[in-house]
Amino acid sequence: MFNQKRTYQILIAIVGVSFVIYNYTLKSSVSETTDAYVIFPISITLLLFFAFMYIKLDKKSD
């Protein structure tokens, strides 16, 4: 499952869309500290990790 590029495209899209939904709906009910030190870094880390794995698979298939 995790050896297909399509999987990482879907995971990147899920993380991105969920972060946008969070910003427009739940951000007002979460403390600023939690947002700055937990949610934002986790979402950025997931996006970078999935992008890295996607690029790694892309180079491997060439």
N, CA, C and O atoms as a Tinker XYZ file with bonds, in Angstrom:
   248  protein
     1  N      0.822000   -1.202000    0.000000    73     2
     2  CA     0.000000    0.000000    0.000000    64     1     3
     3  C      0.863000    1.261000    0.000000    63     2     4     5
     4  O      0.581000    2.217000   -0.723000    81     3
     5  N      1.909000    1.254000    0.813000    73     3     6
     6  CA     2.734000    2.455000    0.918000    64     5     7
     7  C      3.856000    2.490000   -0.114000    63     6     8     9
     8  O      4.767000    3.311000   -0.010000    81     7
     9  N      3.799000    1.610000   -1.106000    73     7    10
    10  CA     4.811000    1.652000   -2.155000    64     9    11
    11  C      4.230000    2.188000   -3.459000    63    10    12    13
    12  O      4.799000    1.968000   -4.528000    81    11
    13  N      3.091000    2.896000   -3.378000    73    11    14
    14  CA     2.497000    3.526000   -4.553000    64    13    15
    15  C      2.469000    5.037000   -4.348000    63    14    16    17
    16  O      2.171000    5.527000   -3.259000    81    15
    17  N      2.786000    5.760000   -5.417000    73    15    18
    18  CA     2.804000    7.227000   -5.341000    64    17    19
    19  C      1.421000    7.784000   -5.062000    63    18    20    21
    20  O      1.287000    8.809000   -4.395000    81    19
    21  N      0.396000    7.123000   -5.564000    73    19    22
    22  CA    -0.982000    7.591000   -5.389000    64    21    23
    23  C     -1.353000    7.659000   -3.905000    63    22    24    25
    24  O     -2.081000    8.559000   -3.486000    81    23
    25  N     -0.853000    6.711000   -3.114000    73    23    26
    26  CA    -1.127000    6.694000   -1.677000    64    25    27
    27  C     -0.622000    7.971000   -1.017000    63    26    28    29
    28  O     -1.325000    8.570000   -0.202000    81    27
    29  N      0.577000    8.386000   -1.362000    73    27    30
    30  CA     1.147000    9.585000   -0.753000    64    29    31
    31  C      0.455000   10.852000   -1.251000    63    30    32    33
    32  O      0.344000   11.826000   -0.507000    81    31
    33  N     -0.009000   10.848000   -2.493000    73    31    34
    34  CA    -0.786000   11.984000   -2.977000    64    33    35
    35  C     -2.070000   12.138000   -2.170000    63    34    36    37
    36  O     -2.456000   13.249000   -1.808000    81    35
    37  N     -2.722000   11.023000   -1.894000    73    35    38
    38  CA    -3.962000   11.054000   -1.111000    64    37    39
    39  C     -3.679000   11.484000    0.322000    63    38    40    41
    40  O     -4.438000   12.274000    0.883000    81    39
    41  N     -2.606000   10.984000    0.926000    73    39    42
    42  CA    -2.272000   11.367000    2.302000    64    41    43
    43  C     -1.926000   12.855000    2.402000    63    42    44    45
    44  O     -2.325000   13.521000    3.357000    81    43
    45  N     -1.191000   13.374000    1.426000    73    43    46
    46  CA    -0.864000   14.804000    1.414000    64    45    47
    47  C     -2.146000   15.626000    1.306000    63    46    48    49
    48  O     -2.304000   16.635000    1.993000    81    47
    49  N     -3.052000   15.192000    0.445000    73    47    50
    50  CA    -4.318000   15.912000    0.289000    64    49    51
    51  C     -5.151000   15.865000    1.565000    63    50    52    53
    52  O     -5.756000   16.869000    1.941000    81    51
    53  N     -5.191000   14.718000    2.237000    73    51    54
    54  CA    -5.959000   14.591000    3.481000    64    53    55
    55  C     -5.412000   15.515000    4.550000    63    54    56    57
    56  O     -6.178000   16.211000    5.215000    81    55
    57  N     -4.093000   15.534000    4.726000    73    55    58
    58  CA    -3.490000   16.399000    5.739000    64    57    59
    59  C     -3.739000   17.865000    5.402000    63    58    60    61
    60  O     -4.073000   18.653000    6.287000    81    59
    61  N     -3.584000   18.237000    4.147000    73    59    62
    62  CA    -3.811000   19.626000    3.748000    64    61    63
    63  C     -5.250000   20.066000    3.945000    63    62    64    65
    64  O     -5.502000   21.141000    4.489000    81    63
    65  N     -6.186000   19.252000    3.512000    73    63    66
    66  CA    -7.603000   19.595000    3.655000    64    65    67
    67  C     -8.010000   19.630000    5.118000    63    66    68    69
    68  O     -8.760000   20.517000    5.526000    81    67
    69  N     -7.532000   18.685000    5.914000    73    67    70
    70  CA    -7.886000   18.687000    7.337000    64    69    71
    71  C     -7.314000   19.909000    8.047000    63    70    72    73
    72  O     -7.948000   20.440000    8.958000    81    71
    73  N     -6.121000   20.369000    7.646000    73    71    74
    74  CA    -5.561000   21.570000    8.258000    64    73    75
    75  C     -6.380000   22.806000    7.895000    63    74    76    77
    76  O     -6.598000   23.678000    8.736000    81    75
    77  N     -6.830000   22.880000    6.654000    73    75    78
    78  CA    -7.677000   24.008000    6.236000    64    77    79
    79  C     -9.002000   23.986000    6.987000    63    78    80    81
    80  O     -9.470000   25.028000    7.446000    81    79
    81  N     -9.611000   22.809000    7.117000    73    79    82
    82  CA   -10.868000   22.696000    7.864000    64    81    83
    83  C    -10.651000   23.078000    9.320000    63    82    84    85
    84  O    -11.477000   23.776000    9.907000    81    83
    85  N     -9.554000   22.632000    9.902000    73    83    86
    86  CA    -9.234000   23.000000   11.282000    64    85    87
    87  C     -9.113000   24.520000   11.425000    63    86    88    89
    88  O     -9.639000   25.099000   12.376000    81    87
    89  N     -8.425000   25.159000   10.487000    73    87    90
    90  CA    -8.241000   26.613000   10.572000    64    89    91
    91  C     -9.554000   27.369000   10.532000    63    90    92    93
    92  O     -9.693000   28.395000   11.197000    81    91
    93  N    -10.510000   26.890000    9.772000    73    91    94
    94  CA   -11.772000   27.614000    9.632000    64    93    95
    95  C    -12.822000   27.229000   10.660000    63    94    96    97
    96  O    -13.790000   27.967000   10.841000    81    95
    97  N    -12.662000   26.088000   11.346000    73    95    98
    98  CA   -13.710000   25.662000   12.271000    64    97    99
    99  C    -13.239000   25.556000   13.718000    63    98   100   101
   100  O    -13.866000   26.142000   14.601000    81    99
   101  N    -12.178000   24.843000   13.984000    73    99   102
   102  CA   -11.795000   24.524000   15.355000    64   101   103
   103  C    -10.744000   25.443000   15.961000    63   102   104   105
   104  O    -10.544000   25.426000   17.175000    81   103
   105  N    -10.079000   26.235000   15.154000    73   103   106
   106  CA    -8.967000   27.028000   15.656000    64   105   107
   107  C     -9.387000   27.990000   16.762000    63   106   108   109
   108  O     -8.606000   28.252000   17.677000    81   107
   109  N    -10.592000   28.514000   16.693000    73   107   110
   110  CA   -11.043000   29.463000   17.707000    64   109   111
   111  C    -11.263000   28.803000   19.063000    63   110   112   113
   112  O    -11.213000   29.480000   20.090000    81   111
   113  N    -11.504000   27.491000   19.085000    73   111   114
   114  CA   -11.745000   26.815000   20.364000    64   113   115
   115  C    -10.482000   26.183000   20.950000    63   114   116   117
   116  O    -10.530000   25.627000   22.047000    81   115
   117  N     -9.365000   26.256000   20.247000    73   115   118
   118  CA    -8.098000   25.693000   20.730000    64   117   119
   119  C     -7.203000   26.835000   21.176000    63   118   120   121
   120  O     -7.170000   27.894000   20.549000    81   119
   121  N     -6.476000   26.611000   22.264000    73   119   122
   122  CA    -5.603000   27.672000   22.759000    64   121   123
   123  C     -4.498000   27.971000   21.744000    63   122   124   125
   124  O     -4.119000   27.116000   20.943000    81   123
   125  N     -4.004000   29.177000   21.796000    73   123   126
   126  CA    -2.972000   29.601000   20.854000    64   125   127
   127  C     -1.678000   28.817000   21.052000    63   126   128   129
   128  O     -0.959000   28.538000   20.092000    81   127
   129  N     -1.387000   28.464000   22.298000    73   127   130
   130  CA    -0.180000   27.684000   22.589000    64   129   131
   131  C     -0.269000   26.294000   21.980000    63   130   132   133
   132  O      0.689000   25.820000   21.369000    81   131
   133  N     -1.414000   25.637000   22.143000    73   131   134
   134  CA    -1.596000   24.310000   21.569000    64   133   135
   135  C     -1.502000   24.367000   20.061000    63   134   136   137
   136  O     -0.910000   23.489000   19.434000    81   135
   137  N     -2.080000   25.392000   19.484000    73   135   138
   138  CA    -2.035000   25.537000   18.033000    64   137   139
   139  C     -0.603000   25.739000   17.553000    63   138   140   141
   140  O     -0.186000   25.122000   16.573000    81   139
   141  N      0.145000   26.587000   18.228000    73   139   142
   142  CA     1.491000   26.929000   17.785000    64   141   143
   143  C      2.513000   25.816000   18.034000    63   142   144   145
   144  O      3.427000   25.625000   17.233000    81   143
   145  N      2.360000   25.077000   19.146000    73   143   146
   146  CA     3.386000   24.105000   19.520000    64   145   147
   147  C      3.007000   22.655000   19.267000    63   146   148   149
   148  O      3.864000   21.778000   19.377000    81   147
   149  N      1.746000   22.371000   18.929000    73   147   150
   150  CA     1.347000   20.983000   18.713000    64   149   151
   151  C      0.765000   20.784000   17.309000    63   150   152   153
   152  O      1.316000   20.022000   16.515000    81   151
   153  N     -0.308000   21.443000   17.012000    73   151   154
   154  CA    -1.058000   21.160000   15.782000    64   153   155
   155  C     -0.293000   21.600000   14.542000    63   154   156   157
   156  O     -0.156000   20.822000   13.598000    81   155
   157  N      0.200000   22.813000   14.525000    73   155   158
   158  CA     0.928000   23.305000   13.349000    64   157   159
   159  C      2.192000   22.492000   13.059000    63   158   160   161
   160  O      2.392000   22.089000   11.913000    81   159
   161  N      3.052000   22.236000   14.052000    73   159   162
   162  CA     4.249000   21.440000   13.752000    64   161   163
   163  C      3.936000   20.014000   13.300000    63   162   164   165
   164  O      4.625000   19.471000   12.436000    81   163
   165  N      2.903000   19.410000   13.878000    73   163   166
   166  CA     2.549000   18.050000   13.472000    64   165   167
   167  C      2.061000   18.033000   12.030000    63   166   168   169
   168  O      2.437000   17.149000   11.261000    81   167
   169  N      1.238000   18.991000   11.661000    73   167   170
   170  CA     0.736000   19.004000   10.290000    64   169   171
   171  C      1.849000   19.286000    9.287000    63   170   172   173
   172  O      1.882000   18.672000    8.220000    81   171
   173  N      2.751000   20.192000    9.604000    73   171   174
   174  CA     3.883000   20.472000    8.715000    64   173   175
   175  C      4.799000   19.255000    8.599000    63   174   176   177
   176  O      5.273000   18.930000    7.510000    81   175
   177  N      5.046000   18.583000    9.725000    73   175   178
   178  CA     5.892000   17.386000    9.714000    64   177   179
   179  C      5.276000   16.288000    8.858000    63   178   180   181
   180  O      5.976000   15.645000    8.076000    81   179
   181  N      3.975000   16.069000    8.999000    73   179   182
   182  CA     3.310000   15.058000    8.177000    64   181   183
   183  C      3.381000   15.410000    6.694000    63   182   184   185
   184  O      3.661000   14.546000    5.863000    81   183
   185  N      3.131000   16.667000    6.361000    73   183   186
   186  CA     3.207000   17.076000    4.963000    64   185   187
   187  C      4.609000   16.868000    4.392000    63   186   188   189
   188  O      4.761000   16.349000    3.286000    81   187
   189  N      5.616000   17.268000    5.135000    73   187   190
   190  CA     6.997000   17.099000    4.661000    64   189   191
   191  C      7.391000   15.630000    4.543000    63   190   192   193
   192  O      8.079000   15.245000    3.598000    81   191
   193  N      6.959000   14.813000    5.499000    73   191   194
   194  CA     7.276000   13.385000    5.461000    64   193   195
   195  C      6.627000   12.711000    4.254000    63   194   196   197
   196  O      7.282000   11.955000    3.537000    81   195
   197  N      5.349000   12.984000    4.031000    73   195   198
   198  CA     4.662000   12.372000    2.894000    64   197   199
   199  C      5.231000   12.877000    1.573000    63   198   200   201
   200  O      5.327000   12.115000    0.611000    81   199
   201  N      5.607000   14.146000    1.515000    73   199   202
   202  CA     6.219000   14.684000    0.298000    64   201   203
   203  C      7.588000   14.033000    0.054000    63   202   204   205
   204  O      7.930000   13.707000   -1.083000    81   203
   205  N      8.359000   13.848000    1.116000    73   203   206
   206  CA     9.658000   13.185000    0.994000    64   205   207
   207  C      9.500000   11.756000    0.492000    63   206   208   209
   208  O     10.245000   11.322000   -0.386000    81   207
   209  N      8.536000   11.021000    1.042000    73   207   210
   210  CA     8.315000    9.644000    0.618000    64   209   211
   211  C      7.818000    9.587000   -0.831000    63   210   212   213
   212  O      8.175000    8.676000   -1.578000    81   211
   213  N      7.002000   10.554000   -1.217000    73   211   214
   214  CA     6.529000   10.615000   -2.598000    64   213   215
   215  C      7.691000   10.847000   -3.560000    63   214   216   217
   216  O      7.799000   10.174000   -4.585000    81   215
   217  N      8.550000   11.791000   -3.230000    73   215   218
   218  CA     9.712000   12.077000   -4.086000    64   217   219
   219  C     10.654000   10.879000   -4.127000    63   218   220   221
   220  O     11.214000   10.556000   -5.174000    81   219
   221  N     10.822000   10.230000   -2.995000    73   219   222
   222  CA    11.689000    9.054000   -2.943000    64   221   223
   223  C     11.151000    7.947000   -3.865000    63   222   224   225
   224  O     11.922000    7.314000   -4.587000    81   223
   225  N      9.846000    7.716000   -3.842000    73   223   226
   226  CA     9.256000    6.717000   -4.728000    64   225   227
   227  C      9.336000    7.144000   -6.186000    63   226   228   229
   228  O      9.518000    6.313000   -7.075000    81   227
   229  N      9.197000    8.448000   -6.425000    73   227   230
   230  CA     9.265000    8.953000   -7.783000    64   229   231
   231  C     10.654000    8.744000   -8.375000    63   230   232   233
   232  O     10.780000    8.365000   -9.539000    81   231
   233  N     11.682000    8.983000   -7.595000    73   231   234
   234  CA    13.050000    8.778000   -8.076000    64   233   235
   235  C     13.356000    7.294000   -8.243000    63   234   236   237
   236  O     14.107000    6.902000   -9.137000    81   235
   237  N     12.764000    6.468000   -7.368000    73   235   238
   238  CA    12.993000    5.032000   -7.428000    64   237   239
   239  C     12.385000    4.420000   -8.687000    63   238   240   241
   240  O     12.934000    3.469000   -9.243000    81   239
   241  N     11.259000    4.957000   -9.134000    73   239   242
   242  CA    10.589000    4.400000  -10.313000    64   241   243
   243  C     11.259000    4.821000  -11.617000    63   242   244   245
   244  O     11.005000    4.212000  -12.656000    81   243
   245  N     12.099000    5.835000  -11.590000    73   243   246
   246  CA    12.773000    6.281000  -12.825000    64   245   247
   247  C     13.932000    5.410000  -13.216000    63   246   248
   248  O     14.584000    5.668000  -14.227000    81   247
